[in-house]
Structures are given as structure tokens and as C-alpha cells.
Coordinates of C-alpha atoms in Angstrom, one line a residue:
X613 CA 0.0 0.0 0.0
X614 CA 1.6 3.3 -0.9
X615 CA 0.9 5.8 2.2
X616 CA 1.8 8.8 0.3
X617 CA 0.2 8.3 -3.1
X618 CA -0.8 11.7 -5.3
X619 CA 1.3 13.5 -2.1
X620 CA 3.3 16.0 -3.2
X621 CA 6.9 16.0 -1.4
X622 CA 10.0 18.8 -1.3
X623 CA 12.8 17.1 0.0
X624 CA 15.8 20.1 0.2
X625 CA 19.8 18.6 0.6
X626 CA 18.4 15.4 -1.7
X627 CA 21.3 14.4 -3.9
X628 CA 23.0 12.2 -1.3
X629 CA 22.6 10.5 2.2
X630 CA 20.1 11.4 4.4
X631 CA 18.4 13.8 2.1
X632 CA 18.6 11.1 -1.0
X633 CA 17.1 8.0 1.2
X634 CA 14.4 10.0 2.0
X635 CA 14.0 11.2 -1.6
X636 CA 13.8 7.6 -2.4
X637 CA 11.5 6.4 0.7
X638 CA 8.8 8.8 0.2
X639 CA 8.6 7.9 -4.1
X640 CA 8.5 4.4 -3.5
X641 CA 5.4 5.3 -1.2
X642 CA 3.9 6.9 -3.9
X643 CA 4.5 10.5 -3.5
X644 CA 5.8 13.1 -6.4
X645 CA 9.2 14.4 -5.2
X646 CA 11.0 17.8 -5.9
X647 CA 14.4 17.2 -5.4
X648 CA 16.6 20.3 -4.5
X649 CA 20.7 20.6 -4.3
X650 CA 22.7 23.2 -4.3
X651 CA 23.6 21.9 -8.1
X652 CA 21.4 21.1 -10.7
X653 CA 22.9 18.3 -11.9
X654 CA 23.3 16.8 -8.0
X655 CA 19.0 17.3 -7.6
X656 CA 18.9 15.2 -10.8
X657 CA 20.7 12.6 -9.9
X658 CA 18.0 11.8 -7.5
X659 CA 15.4 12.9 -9.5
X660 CA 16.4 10.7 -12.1
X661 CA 16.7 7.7 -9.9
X662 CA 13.3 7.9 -9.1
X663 CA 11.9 8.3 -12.3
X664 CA 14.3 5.3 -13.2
X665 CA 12.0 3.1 -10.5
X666 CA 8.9 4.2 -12.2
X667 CA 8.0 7.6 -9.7
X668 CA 7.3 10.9 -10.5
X669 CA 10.2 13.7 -9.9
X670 CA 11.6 16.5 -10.5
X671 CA 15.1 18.2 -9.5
X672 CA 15.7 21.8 -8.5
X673 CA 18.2 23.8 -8.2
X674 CA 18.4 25.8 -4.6
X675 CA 20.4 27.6 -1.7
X676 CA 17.9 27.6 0.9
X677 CA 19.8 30.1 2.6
X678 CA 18.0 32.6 -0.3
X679 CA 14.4 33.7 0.4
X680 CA 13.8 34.7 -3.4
X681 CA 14.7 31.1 -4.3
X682 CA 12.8 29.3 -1.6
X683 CA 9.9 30.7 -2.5
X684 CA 10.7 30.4 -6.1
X685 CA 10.8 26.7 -5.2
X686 CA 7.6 26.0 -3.3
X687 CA 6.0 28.0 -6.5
X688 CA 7.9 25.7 -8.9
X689 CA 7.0 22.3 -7.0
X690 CA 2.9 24.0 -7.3
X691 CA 3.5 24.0 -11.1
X692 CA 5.0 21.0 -11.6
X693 CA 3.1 18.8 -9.3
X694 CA -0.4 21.0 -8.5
X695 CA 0.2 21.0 -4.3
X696 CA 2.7 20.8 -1.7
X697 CA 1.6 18.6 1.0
X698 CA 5.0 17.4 2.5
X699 CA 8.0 19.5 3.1
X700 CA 11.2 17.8 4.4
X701 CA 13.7 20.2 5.2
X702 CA 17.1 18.5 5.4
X703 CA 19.6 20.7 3.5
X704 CA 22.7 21.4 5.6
X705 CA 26.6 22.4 5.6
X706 CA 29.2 21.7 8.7
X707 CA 32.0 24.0 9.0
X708 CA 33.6 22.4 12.4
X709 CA 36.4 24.1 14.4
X710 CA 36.5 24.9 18.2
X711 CA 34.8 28.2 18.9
X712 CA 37.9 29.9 19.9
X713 CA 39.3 29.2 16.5
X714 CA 35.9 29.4 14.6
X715 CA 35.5 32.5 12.3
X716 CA 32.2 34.7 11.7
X717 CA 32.2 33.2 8.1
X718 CA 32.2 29.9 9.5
X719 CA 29.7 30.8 12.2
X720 CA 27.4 32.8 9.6
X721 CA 27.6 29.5 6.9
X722 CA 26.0 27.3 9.2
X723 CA 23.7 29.5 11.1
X724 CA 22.1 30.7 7.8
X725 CA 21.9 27.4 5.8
X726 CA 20.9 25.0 8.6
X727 CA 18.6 27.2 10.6
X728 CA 17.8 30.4 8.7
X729 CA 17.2 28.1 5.8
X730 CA 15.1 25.8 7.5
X731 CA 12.9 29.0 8.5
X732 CA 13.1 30.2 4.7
X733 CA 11.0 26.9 3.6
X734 CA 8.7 26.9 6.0
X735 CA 7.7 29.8 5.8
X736 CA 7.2 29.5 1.7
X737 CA 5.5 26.4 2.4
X738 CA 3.4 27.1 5.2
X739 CA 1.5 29.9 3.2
X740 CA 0.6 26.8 0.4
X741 CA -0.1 24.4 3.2
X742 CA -2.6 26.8 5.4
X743 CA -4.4 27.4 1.8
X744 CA -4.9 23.5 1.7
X745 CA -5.7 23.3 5.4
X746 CA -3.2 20.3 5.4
X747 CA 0.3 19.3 5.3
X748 CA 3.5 17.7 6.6
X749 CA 6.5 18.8 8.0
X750 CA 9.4 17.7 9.0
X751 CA 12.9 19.1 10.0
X752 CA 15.9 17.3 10.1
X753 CA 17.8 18.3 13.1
X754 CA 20.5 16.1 14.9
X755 CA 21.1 14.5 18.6
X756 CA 23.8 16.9 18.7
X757 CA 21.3 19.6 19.5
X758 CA 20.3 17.7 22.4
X759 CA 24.0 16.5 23.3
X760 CA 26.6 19.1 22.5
X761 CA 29.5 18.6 20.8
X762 CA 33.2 19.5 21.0
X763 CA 34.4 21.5 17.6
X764 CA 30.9 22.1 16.6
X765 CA 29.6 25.3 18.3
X766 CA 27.6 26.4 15.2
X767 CA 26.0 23.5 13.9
X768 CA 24.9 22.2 17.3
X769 CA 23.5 26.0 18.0
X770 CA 21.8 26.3 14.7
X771 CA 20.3 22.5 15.2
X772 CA 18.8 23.2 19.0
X773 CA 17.7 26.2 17.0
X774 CA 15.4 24.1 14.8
X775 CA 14.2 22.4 17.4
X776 CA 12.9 25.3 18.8
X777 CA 11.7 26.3 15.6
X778 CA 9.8 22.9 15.0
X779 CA 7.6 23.5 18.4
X780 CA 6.6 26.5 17.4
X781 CA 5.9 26.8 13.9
X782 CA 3.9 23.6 15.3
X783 CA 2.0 25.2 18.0
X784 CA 1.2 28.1 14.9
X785 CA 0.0 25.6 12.3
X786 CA -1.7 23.3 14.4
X787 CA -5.4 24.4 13.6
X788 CA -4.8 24.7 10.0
X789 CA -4.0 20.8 10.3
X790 CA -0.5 20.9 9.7
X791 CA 1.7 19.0 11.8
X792 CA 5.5 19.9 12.3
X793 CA 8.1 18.0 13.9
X794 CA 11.5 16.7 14.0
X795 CA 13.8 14.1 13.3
X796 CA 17.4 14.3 15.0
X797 CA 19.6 11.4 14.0
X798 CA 22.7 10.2 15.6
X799 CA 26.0 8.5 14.2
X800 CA 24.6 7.9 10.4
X801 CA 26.8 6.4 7.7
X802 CA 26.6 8.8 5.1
X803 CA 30.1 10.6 3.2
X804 CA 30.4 12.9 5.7
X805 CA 30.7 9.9 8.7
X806 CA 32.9 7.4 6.2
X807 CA 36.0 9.8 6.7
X808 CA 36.0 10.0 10.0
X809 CA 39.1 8.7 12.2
X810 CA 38.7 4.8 12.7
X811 CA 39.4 5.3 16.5
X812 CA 36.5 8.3 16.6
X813 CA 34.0 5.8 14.9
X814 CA 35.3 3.1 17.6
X815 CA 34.6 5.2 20.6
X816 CA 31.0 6.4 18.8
X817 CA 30.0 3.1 18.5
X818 CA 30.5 2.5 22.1
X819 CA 28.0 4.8 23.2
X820 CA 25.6 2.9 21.0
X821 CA 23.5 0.7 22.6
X822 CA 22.3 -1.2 19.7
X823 CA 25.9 -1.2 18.4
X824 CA 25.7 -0.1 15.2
X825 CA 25.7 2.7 12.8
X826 CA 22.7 4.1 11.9
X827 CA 21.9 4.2 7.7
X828 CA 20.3 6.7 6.2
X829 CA 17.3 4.2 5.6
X830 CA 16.8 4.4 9.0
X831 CA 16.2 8.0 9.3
X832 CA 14.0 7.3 5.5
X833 CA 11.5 5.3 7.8
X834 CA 10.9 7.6 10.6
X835 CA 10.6 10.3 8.0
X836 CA 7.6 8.5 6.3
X837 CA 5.4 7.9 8.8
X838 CA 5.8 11.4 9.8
X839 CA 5.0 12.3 6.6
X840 CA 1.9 10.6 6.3
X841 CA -1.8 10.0 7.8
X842 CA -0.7 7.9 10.1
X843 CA 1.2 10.9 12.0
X844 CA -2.4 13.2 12.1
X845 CA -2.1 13.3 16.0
X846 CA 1.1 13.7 16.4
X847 CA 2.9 17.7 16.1
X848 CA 5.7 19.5 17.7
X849 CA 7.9 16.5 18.7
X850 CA 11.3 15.2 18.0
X851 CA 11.9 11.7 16.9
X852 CA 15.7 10.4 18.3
X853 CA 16.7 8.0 15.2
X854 CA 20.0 7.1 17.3
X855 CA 20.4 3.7 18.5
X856 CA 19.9 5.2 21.6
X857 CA 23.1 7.0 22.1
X858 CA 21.6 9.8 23.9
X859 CA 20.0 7.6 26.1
X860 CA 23.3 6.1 27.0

């Protein structure tokens, strides 16, 4: 049964990990899928992978960190597809250092994609989804925002910032029927995790309970229930997707 069929998804940061499994997830549940990257050709690659496995999609090219092309976006996923029920806001840059080292560019680079950006779609989206008097939402944050973590001042301020976000754009849109929440994962294989030190993935694995790496399929799943009916009663909350390493 495909949950999400005639839904129509924008998936921002969707030409790899994270951001492509859930690309991937929510077609082969039926929904049409605007793919956005920073690159044409990377929002295509997904895009094209989809249509490949017989869905419908479509690839954008966006910096989310730009108001004028957000909303160019939400208004060129309306053309394409007729709606926007389902926005998955997942795009994201790291620019670690310790904060007595970190620079304002550095600082301003995360700040503005992860968390202004996340604020830049929602608030495109929301004016489509409160005309429909229904939709999804869903923020990718990350158990860092919850946790802290050394060399990464900005992105764990600009993820607690979406957070934040989520619970009140949720509280805003709740009688219009739009629920908002969050997904934070944990220690994710994706390119960014593969080149990390083999001792740093040792000692993250040990705060693992279930003592493994998560995949980005595993975040994909959490991501599409949230995205469809079977989510109606639930809004403002964050989903852990972590093996329970914040437990721990």
C-alpha cells in the first residue's frame, strides 16, 4: 500500500545521504518528489533515480539560505506537481572548528543554511499548506542539538535552533492541520561519517546501545510515517533516530 500516493513531497539537501534515502523512501510510497541541491545536476541525480524506479520527480536547483529562491521553489514544485503537501527540510553544511578558533564566516555559513534556511522553507511552504488546510513537515535536526559537541559550536546551535523552531511553527499551524516536527539522527553512515578517524568511529559506536551505525534508511522510515496519515495526531515533537546513544 503506498501511504503517500498523489502526495506531493519537497525534499531540500536530496542528492546524497540522508536527504537522498528520503528522496527515495517517500517515491516508493507513492509521492511526487522535488528534489533540491545546491547543483542542478546533484537534484537530478536523485530525480532521475526515481523516475528510473517508475516515480514521479523532478530536481531543483536551490540555496535555501535565499528567500527569493525558496519561494521560487515552493511555487515551482505548485507547477510541476499541482500541491505541496509534504516538506522535508534536510539541506545542511558543517564547518567544524572549536569556537575559539571558529571564524564569523564559518559561524554565519551554518547559522544561515541549517537554521535560517530551515525558517526560509517553512515559511514558503506554510502559506501553500494553510491554503490547503493540510500538510506535513518535518525538520531534520540532529542529537547533537540535544548533546553538544566539541568543535561544533555552530552547527549544534543552529540544530537546538530548529528544534525550537519545530515547536513553534507547530504550535502556529496546528489548527490549520499541519503538523511539524522533528527528526534528530545520531551517528549515520553517510560521506560525511565514512571519513572519520577509525578510532572516533570506535569510541562512537560504544555509546551505541544497539551497536551499530545508523543508515540513512533508517532516518527514510521515521521520515515516512511522519510524513503521512498515520502521523495526524502527532505535532511538535522530536523523533531520536539514534540507537539510543543519547540515552546512553
Amino acid at each position: 500500500m503506498e501511504k503517500l500516493k498523489n502526495k506531493v513531497a519537497v525534499i531540500t539537501g536530496g542528492s546524497r545521504g540522508i536527504g537522498r534515502a528520503i528522496a527515495l523512501r517517500l517515491a516508493a510510497e507513492g509521492a511526487k518528489v522535488v528534489v533540491t541541491a545546491t547543483t542542478k545536476a546533484g537534484a537530478d541525480k536523485t530525480a532521475d533515480e526515481i523516475r528510473q524506479s517508475g516515480g514521479q520527480a523532478a530536481g531543483f536547483e536551490a540555496n535555501v539560505a535565499d528567500a527569493k529562491q525558496v519561494e521560487a521553489l515552493m511555487k515551482g514544485a505548485v507547477d510541476q506537481f499541482g500541491a505541496l503537501h509534504i516538506l522535508v527540510n534536510n539541506a545542511g553544511v558543517t564547518r567544524d572548528n572549536l569556537v575559539m578558533r571558529m571564524s564569523d564566516e564559518d559561524w554565519n555559513a551554518v547559522i544561515t543554511t541549517n537554521l535560517t534556511g530551515t525558517f526560509n522553507c517553512i515559511r514558503a511552504a506554510s502559506k501553500i499548506m494553510m491554503k490547503q488546510r493540510s500538510g506535513k513537515i518535518v525538520n531534520i535536526t540532529s542529537i547533537v542539538a540535544l548533546m553538544g559537541n566539541k568543535g561544533q559550536a555552530n552547527y549544534c546551535a543552529a540544530k537546538a535552533g530548529v528544534i525550537g523552531l519545530t515547536k513553534s511553527v507547530a504550535r502556529e499551524l496546528a489548527s490549520r492541520n499541519i503538523q511539524v516536527n522533528a527528526v534528530a539522527p545520531g551517528f549515520i553512515l553517510t560521506d560525511l561519517t565514512a571519513g572519520l578517524p577509525e578510532a572516533a568511529k570506535t569510541a562512537m559506536l560504544q555509546s551505541i546501545p544497539l551497536e551499530r551505525v545508523g543508515t540513512p534508511e533508517d532516518v527514510a522510515s521515521v521520515v515516512a510515517f511522519l510524513a503521512s496519515a498515520d502521523s495526524d495526531y502527532i505535532t511538535g515533537q522530536v523523533f531520536n533516530v539514534d540507537g539510543g546513544m543519547v540515552m546512553s
